mmCIF file with all atom_site columns, C-alpha atoms in Angstrom:
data_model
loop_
_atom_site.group_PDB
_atom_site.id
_atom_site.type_symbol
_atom_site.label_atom_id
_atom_site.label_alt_id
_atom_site.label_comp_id
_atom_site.label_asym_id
_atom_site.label_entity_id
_atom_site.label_seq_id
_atom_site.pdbx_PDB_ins_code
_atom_site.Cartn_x
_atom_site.Cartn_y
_atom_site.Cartn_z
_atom_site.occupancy
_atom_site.B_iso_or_equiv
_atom_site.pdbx_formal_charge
_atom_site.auth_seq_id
_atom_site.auth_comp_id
_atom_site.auth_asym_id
_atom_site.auth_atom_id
_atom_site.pdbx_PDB_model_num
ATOM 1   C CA . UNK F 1 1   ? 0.000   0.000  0.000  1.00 0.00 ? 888  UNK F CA 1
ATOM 2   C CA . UNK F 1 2   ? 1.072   3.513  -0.439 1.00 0.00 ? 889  UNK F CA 1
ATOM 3   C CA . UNK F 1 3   ? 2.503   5.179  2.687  1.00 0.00 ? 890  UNK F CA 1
ATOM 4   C CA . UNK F 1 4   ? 0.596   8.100  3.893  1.00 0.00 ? 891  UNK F CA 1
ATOM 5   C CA . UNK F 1 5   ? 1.087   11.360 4.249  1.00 0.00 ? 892  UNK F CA 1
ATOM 6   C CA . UNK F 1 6   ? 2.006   12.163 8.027  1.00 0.00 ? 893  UNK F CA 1
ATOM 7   C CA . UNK F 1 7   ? 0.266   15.409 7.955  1.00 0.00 ? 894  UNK F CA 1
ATOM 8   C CA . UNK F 1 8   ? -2.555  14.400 6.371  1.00 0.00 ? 895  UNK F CA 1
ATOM 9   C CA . UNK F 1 9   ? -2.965  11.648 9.006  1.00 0.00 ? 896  UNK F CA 1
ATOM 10  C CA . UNK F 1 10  ? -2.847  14.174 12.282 1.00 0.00 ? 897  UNK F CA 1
ATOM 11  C CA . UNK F 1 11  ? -5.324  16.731 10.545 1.00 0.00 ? 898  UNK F CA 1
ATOM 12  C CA . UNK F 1 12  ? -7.350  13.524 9.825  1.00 0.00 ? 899  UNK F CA 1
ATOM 13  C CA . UNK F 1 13  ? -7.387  12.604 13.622 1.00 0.00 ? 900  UNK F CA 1
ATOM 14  C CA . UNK F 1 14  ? -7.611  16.266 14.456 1.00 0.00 ? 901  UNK F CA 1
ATOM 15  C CA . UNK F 1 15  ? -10.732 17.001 12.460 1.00 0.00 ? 902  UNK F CA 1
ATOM 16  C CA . UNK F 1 16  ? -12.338 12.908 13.899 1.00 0.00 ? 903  UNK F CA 1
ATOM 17  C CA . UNK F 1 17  ? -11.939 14.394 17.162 1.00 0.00 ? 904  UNK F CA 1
ATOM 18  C CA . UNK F 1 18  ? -14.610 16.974 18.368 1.00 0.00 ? 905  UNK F CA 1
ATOM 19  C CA . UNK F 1 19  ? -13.261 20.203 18.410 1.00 0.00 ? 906  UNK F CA 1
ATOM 20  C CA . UNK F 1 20  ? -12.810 23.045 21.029 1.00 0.00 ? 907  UNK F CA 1
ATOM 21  C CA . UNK F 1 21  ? -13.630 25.823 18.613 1.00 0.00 ? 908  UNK F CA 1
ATOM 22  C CA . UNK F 1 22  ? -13.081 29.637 20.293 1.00 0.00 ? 909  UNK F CA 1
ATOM 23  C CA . UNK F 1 23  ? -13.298 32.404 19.032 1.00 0.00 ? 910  UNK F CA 1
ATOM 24  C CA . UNK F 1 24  ? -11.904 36.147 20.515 1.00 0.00 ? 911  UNK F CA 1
ATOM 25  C CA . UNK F 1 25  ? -11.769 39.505 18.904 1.00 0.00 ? 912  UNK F CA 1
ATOM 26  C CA . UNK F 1 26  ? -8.762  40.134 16.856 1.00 0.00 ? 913  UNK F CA 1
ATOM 27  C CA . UNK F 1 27  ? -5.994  41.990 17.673 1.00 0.00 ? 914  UNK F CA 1
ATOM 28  C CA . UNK F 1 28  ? -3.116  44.111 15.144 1.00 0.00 ? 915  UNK F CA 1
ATOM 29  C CA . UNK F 1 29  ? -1.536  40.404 15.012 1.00 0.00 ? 916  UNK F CA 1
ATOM 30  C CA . UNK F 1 30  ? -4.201  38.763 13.421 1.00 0.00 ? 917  UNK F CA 1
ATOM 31  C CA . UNK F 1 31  ? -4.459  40.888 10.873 1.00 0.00 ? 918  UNK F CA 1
ATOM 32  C CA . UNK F 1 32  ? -2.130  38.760 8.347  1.00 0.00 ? 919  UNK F CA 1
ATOM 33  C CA . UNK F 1 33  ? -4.630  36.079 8.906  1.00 0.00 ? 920  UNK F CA 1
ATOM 34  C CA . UNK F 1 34  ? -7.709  38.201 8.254  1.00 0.00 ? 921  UNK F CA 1
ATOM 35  C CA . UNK F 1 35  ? -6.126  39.477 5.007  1.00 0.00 ? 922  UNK F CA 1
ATOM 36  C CA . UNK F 1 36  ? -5.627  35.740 4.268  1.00 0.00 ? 923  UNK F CA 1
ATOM 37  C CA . UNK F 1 37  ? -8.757  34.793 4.334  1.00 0.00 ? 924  UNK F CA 1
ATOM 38  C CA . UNK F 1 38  ? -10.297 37.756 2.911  1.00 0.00 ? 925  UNK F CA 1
ATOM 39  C CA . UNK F 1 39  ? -8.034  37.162 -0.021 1.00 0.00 ? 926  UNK F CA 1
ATOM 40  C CA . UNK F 1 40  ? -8.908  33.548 0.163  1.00 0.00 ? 927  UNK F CA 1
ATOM 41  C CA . UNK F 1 41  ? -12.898 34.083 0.383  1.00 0.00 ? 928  UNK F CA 1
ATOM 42  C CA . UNK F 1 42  ? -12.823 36.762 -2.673 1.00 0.00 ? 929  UNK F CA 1
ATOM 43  C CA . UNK F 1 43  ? -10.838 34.112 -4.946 1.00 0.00 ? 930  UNK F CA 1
ATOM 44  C CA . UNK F 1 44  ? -12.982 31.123 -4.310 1.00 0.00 ? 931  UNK F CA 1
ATOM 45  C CA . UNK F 1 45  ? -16.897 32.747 -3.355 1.00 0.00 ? 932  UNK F CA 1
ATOM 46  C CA . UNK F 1 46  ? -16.237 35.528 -6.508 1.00 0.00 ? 933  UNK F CA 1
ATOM 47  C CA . UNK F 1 47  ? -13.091 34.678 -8.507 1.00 0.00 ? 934  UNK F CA 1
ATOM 48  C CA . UNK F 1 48  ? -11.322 37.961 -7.756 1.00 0.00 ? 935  UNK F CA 1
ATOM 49  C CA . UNK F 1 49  ? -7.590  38.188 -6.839 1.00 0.00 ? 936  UNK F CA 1
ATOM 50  C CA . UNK F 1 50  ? -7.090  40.819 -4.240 1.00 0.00 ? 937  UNK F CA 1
ATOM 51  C CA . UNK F 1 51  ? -3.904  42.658 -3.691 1.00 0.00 ? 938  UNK F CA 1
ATOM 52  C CA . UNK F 1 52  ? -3.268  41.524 -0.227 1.00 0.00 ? 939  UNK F CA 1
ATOM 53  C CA . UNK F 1 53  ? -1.277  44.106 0.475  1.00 0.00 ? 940  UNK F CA 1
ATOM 54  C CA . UNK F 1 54  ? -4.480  46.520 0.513  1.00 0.00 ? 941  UNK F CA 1
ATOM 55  C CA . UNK F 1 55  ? -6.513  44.070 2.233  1.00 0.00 ? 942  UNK F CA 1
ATOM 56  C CA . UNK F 1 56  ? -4.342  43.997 4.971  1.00 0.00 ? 943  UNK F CA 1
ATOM 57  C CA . UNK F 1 57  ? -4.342  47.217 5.255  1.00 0.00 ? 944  UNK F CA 1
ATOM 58  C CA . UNK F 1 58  ? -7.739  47.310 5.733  1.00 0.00 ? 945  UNK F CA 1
ATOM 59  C CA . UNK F 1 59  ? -8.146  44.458 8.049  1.00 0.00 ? 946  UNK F CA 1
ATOM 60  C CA . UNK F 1 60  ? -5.186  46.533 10.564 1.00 0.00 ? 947  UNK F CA 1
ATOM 61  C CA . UNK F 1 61  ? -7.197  49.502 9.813  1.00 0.00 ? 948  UNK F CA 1
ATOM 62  C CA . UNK F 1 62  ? -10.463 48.239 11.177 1.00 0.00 ? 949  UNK F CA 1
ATOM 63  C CA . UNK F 1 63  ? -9.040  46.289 14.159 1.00 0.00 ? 950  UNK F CA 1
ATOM 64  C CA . UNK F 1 64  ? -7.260  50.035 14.829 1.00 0.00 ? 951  UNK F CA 1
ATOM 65  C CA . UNK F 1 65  ? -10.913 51.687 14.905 1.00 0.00 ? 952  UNK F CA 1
ATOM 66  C CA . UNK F 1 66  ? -13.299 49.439 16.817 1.00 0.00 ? 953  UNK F CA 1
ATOM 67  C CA . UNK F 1 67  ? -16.103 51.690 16.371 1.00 0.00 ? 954  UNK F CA 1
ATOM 68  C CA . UNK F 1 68  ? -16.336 50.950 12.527 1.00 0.00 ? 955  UNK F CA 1
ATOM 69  C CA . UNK F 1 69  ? -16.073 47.191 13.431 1.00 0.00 ? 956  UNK F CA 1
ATOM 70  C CA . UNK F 1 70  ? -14.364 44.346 14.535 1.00 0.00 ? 957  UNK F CA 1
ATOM 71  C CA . UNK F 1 71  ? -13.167 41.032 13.430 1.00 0.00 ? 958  UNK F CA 1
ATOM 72  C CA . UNK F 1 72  ? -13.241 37.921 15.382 1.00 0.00 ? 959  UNK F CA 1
ATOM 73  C CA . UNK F 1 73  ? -11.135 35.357 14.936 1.00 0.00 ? 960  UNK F CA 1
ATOM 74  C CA . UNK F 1 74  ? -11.677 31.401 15.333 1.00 0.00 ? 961  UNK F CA 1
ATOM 75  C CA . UNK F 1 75  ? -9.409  29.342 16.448 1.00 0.00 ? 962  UNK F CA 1
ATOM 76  C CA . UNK F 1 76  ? -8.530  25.395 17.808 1.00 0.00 ? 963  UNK F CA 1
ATOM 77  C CA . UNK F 1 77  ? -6.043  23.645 19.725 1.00 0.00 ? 964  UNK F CA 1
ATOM 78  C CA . UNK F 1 78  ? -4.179  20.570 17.466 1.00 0.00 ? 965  UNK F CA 1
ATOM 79  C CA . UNK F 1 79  ? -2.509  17.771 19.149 1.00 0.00 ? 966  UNK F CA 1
ATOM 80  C CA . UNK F 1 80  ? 0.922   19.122 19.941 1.00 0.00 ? 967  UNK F CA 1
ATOM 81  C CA . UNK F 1 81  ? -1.127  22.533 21.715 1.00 0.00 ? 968  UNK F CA 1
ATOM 82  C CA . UNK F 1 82  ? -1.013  24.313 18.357 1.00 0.00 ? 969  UNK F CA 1
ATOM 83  C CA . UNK F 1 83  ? -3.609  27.182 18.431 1.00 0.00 ? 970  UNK F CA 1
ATOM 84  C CA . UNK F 1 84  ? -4.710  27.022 14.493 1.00 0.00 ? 971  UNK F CA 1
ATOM 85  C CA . UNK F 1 85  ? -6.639  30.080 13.457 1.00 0.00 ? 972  UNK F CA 1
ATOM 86  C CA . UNK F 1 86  ? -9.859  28.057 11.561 1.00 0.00 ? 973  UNK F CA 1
ATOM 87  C CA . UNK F 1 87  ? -12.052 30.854 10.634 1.00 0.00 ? 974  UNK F CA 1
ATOM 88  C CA . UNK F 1 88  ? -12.575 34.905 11.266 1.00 0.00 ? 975  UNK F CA 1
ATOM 89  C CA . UNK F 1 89  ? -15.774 37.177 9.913  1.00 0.00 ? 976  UNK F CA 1
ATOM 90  C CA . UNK F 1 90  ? -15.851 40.925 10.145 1.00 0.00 ? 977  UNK F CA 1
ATOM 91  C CA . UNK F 1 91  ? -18.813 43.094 11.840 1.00 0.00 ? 978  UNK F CA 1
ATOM 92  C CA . UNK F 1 92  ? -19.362 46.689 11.074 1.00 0.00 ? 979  UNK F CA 1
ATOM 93  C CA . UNK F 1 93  ? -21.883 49.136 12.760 1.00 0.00 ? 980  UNK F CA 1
ATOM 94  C CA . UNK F 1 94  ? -24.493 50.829 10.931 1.00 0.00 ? 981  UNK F CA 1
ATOM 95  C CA . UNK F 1 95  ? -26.500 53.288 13.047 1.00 0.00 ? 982  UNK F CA 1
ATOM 96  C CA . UNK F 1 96  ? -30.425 52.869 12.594 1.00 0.00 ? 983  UNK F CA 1
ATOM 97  C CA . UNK F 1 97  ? -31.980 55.761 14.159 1.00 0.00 ? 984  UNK F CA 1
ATOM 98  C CA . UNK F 1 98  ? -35.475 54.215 13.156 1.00 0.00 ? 985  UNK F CA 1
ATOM 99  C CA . UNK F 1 99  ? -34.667 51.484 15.205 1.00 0.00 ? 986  UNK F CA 1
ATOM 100 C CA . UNK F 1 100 ? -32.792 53.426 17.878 1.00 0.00 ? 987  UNK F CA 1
ATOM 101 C CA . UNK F 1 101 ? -29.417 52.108 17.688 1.00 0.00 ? 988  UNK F CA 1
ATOM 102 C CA . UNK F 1 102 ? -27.152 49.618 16.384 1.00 0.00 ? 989  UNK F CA 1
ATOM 103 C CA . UNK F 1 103 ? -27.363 47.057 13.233 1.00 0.00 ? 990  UNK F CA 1
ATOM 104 C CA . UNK F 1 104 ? -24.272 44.771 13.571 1.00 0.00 ? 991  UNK F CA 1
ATOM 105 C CA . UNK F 1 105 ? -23.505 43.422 9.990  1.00 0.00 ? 992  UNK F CA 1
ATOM 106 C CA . UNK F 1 106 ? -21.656 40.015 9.268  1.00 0.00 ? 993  UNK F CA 1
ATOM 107 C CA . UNK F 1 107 ? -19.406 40.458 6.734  1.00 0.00 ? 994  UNK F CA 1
ATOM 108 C CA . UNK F 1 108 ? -16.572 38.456 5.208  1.00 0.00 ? 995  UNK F CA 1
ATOM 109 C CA . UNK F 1 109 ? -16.990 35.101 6.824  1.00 0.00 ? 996  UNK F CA 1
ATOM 110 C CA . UNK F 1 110 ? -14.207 32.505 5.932  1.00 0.00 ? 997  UNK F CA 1
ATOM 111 C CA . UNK F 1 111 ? -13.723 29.053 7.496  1.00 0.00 ? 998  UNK F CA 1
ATOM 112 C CA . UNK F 1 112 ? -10.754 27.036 5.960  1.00 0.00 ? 999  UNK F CA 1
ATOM 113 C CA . UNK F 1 113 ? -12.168 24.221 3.831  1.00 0.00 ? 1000 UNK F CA 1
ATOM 114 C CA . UNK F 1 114 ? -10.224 21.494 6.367  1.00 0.00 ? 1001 UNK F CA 1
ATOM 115 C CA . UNK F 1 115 ? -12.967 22.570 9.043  1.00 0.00 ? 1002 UNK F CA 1
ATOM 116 C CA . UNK F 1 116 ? -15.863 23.711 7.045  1.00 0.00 ? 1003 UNK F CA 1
ATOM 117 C CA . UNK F 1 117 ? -19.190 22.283 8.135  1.00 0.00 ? 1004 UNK F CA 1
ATOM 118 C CA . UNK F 1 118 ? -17.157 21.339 12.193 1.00 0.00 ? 1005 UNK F CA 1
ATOM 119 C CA . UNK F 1 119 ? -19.269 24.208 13.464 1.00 0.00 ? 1006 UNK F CA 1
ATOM 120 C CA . UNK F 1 120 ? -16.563 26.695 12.941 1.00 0.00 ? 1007 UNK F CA 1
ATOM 121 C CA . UNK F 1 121 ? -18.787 29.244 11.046 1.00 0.00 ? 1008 UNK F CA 1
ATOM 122 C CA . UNK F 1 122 ? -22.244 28.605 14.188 1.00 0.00 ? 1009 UNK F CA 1
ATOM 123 C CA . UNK F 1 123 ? -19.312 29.554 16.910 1.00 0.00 ? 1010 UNK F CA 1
ATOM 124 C CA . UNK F 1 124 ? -18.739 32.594 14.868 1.00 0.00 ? 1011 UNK F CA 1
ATOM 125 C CA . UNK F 1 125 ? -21.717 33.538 14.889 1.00 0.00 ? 1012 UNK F CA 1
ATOM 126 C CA . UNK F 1 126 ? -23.193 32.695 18.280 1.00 0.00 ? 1013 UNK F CA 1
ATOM 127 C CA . UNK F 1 127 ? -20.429 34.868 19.552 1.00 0.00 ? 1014 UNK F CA 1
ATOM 128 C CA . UNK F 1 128 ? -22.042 37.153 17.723 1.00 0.00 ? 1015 UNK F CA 1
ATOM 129 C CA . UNK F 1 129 ? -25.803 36.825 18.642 1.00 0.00 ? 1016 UNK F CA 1
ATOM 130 C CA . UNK F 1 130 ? -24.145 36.793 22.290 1.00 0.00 ? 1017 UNK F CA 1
ATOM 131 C CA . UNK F 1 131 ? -22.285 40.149 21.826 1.00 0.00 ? 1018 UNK F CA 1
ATOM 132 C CA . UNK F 1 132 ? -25.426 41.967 20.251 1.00 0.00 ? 1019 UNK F CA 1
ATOM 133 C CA . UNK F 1 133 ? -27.749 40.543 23.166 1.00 0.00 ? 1020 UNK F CA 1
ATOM 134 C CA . UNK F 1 134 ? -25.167 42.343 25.620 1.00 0.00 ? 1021 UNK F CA 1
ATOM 135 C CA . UNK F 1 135 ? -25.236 45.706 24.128 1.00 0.00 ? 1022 UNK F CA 1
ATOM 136 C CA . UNK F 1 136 ? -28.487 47.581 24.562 1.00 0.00 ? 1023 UNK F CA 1
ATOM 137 C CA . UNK F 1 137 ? -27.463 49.997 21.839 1.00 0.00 ? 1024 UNK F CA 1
ATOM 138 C CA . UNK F 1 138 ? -27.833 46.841 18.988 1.00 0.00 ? 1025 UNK F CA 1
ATOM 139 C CA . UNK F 1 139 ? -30.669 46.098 17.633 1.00 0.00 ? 1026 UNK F CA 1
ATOM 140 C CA . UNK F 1 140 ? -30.759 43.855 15.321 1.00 0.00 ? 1027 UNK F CA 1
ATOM 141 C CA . UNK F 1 141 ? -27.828 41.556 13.635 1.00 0.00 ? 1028 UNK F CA 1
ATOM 142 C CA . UNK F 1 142 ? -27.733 41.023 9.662  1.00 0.00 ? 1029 UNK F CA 1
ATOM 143 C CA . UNK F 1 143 ? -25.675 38.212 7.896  1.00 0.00 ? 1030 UNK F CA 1
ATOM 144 C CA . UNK F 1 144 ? -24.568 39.268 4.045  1.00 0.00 ? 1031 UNK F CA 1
ATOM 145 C CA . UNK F 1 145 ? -24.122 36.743 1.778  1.00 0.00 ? 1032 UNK F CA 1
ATOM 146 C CA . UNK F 1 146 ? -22.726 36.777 -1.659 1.00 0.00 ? 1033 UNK F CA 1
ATOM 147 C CA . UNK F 1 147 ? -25.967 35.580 -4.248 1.00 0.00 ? 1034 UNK F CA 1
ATOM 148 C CA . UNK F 1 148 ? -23.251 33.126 -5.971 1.00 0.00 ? 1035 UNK F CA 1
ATOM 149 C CA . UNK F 1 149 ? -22.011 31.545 -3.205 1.00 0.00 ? 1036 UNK F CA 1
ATOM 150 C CA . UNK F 1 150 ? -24.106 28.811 -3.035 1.00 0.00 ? 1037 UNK F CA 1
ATOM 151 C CA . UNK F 1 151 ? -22.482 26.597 -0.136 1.00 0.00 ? 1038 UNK F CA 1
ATOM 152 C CA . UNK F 1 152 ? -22.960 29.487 2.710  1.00 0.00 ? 1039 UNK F CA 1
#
């Protein structure tokens, strides 16, 4: 038989193994990872290839200035104690003074195909839902999804 391929075989075991999905709000560090999957998301949901250059500095941009959004970040443990960044989506503001506050809008969701359909993307957004329910001055919470992209 043909030998396998050692990495291959841990993120086999990793991904058979429930996982301990958490997400946090991103910091200036993550933003190389938030430009990498915003430059990953645009190639494969709309065929574009985005300068990641510019992304990223829009992703440091908007983790600079919280009150324009934020991005969160997900994230699991591997075997050796490995914290893997799985997943992020973005949330900007927009002020609805007919509702009396805040819309938070979900934006730019990306979960690495390795742990798509793991729950990576529900965490995301439950953390979320749980952030909006905690902040009297949101009132509502909108998910934006591209009309081609058929699997989200």
């Amino acid at each position: 038989p043909k030998p396998q391929n050692p990495i291959k075989v841990k993120l086999y075991k990793l991904l058979k193994m429930s996982l301990n999905i958490t997400t946090r709000v991103c910091t200036q560090d993550d933003s190389a990872t938030c430009a990498k999957f915003n430059v990953e998301m645009a190639f494969e949901t709309e065929g574009k290839n985005l300068d990641y250059d510019t992304v990223f500095n829009g992703c440091s941009n908007l983790i600079a200035k919280p009150k324009y959004g934020v991005y969160y970040i997900a994230e699991v443990i591997n075997e050796e104690g490995v914290v893997i960044p799985v997943g992020c989506t973005m949330c900007t503001f927009e002020m609805q003074p007919r509702l009396g506050g805040v819309i938070r809008m979900i934006q730019s969701v990306f979960v690495a195909k390795d742990f798509r359909n793991k729950g990576v993307y529900r965490t995301l957004y439950n953390n979320v839902i749980r952030e909006a329910k905690e902040d009297p001055i949101t009132k509502g919470v909108r998910l934006y999804v591209e009309h081609e992209n058929y699997t989200a």
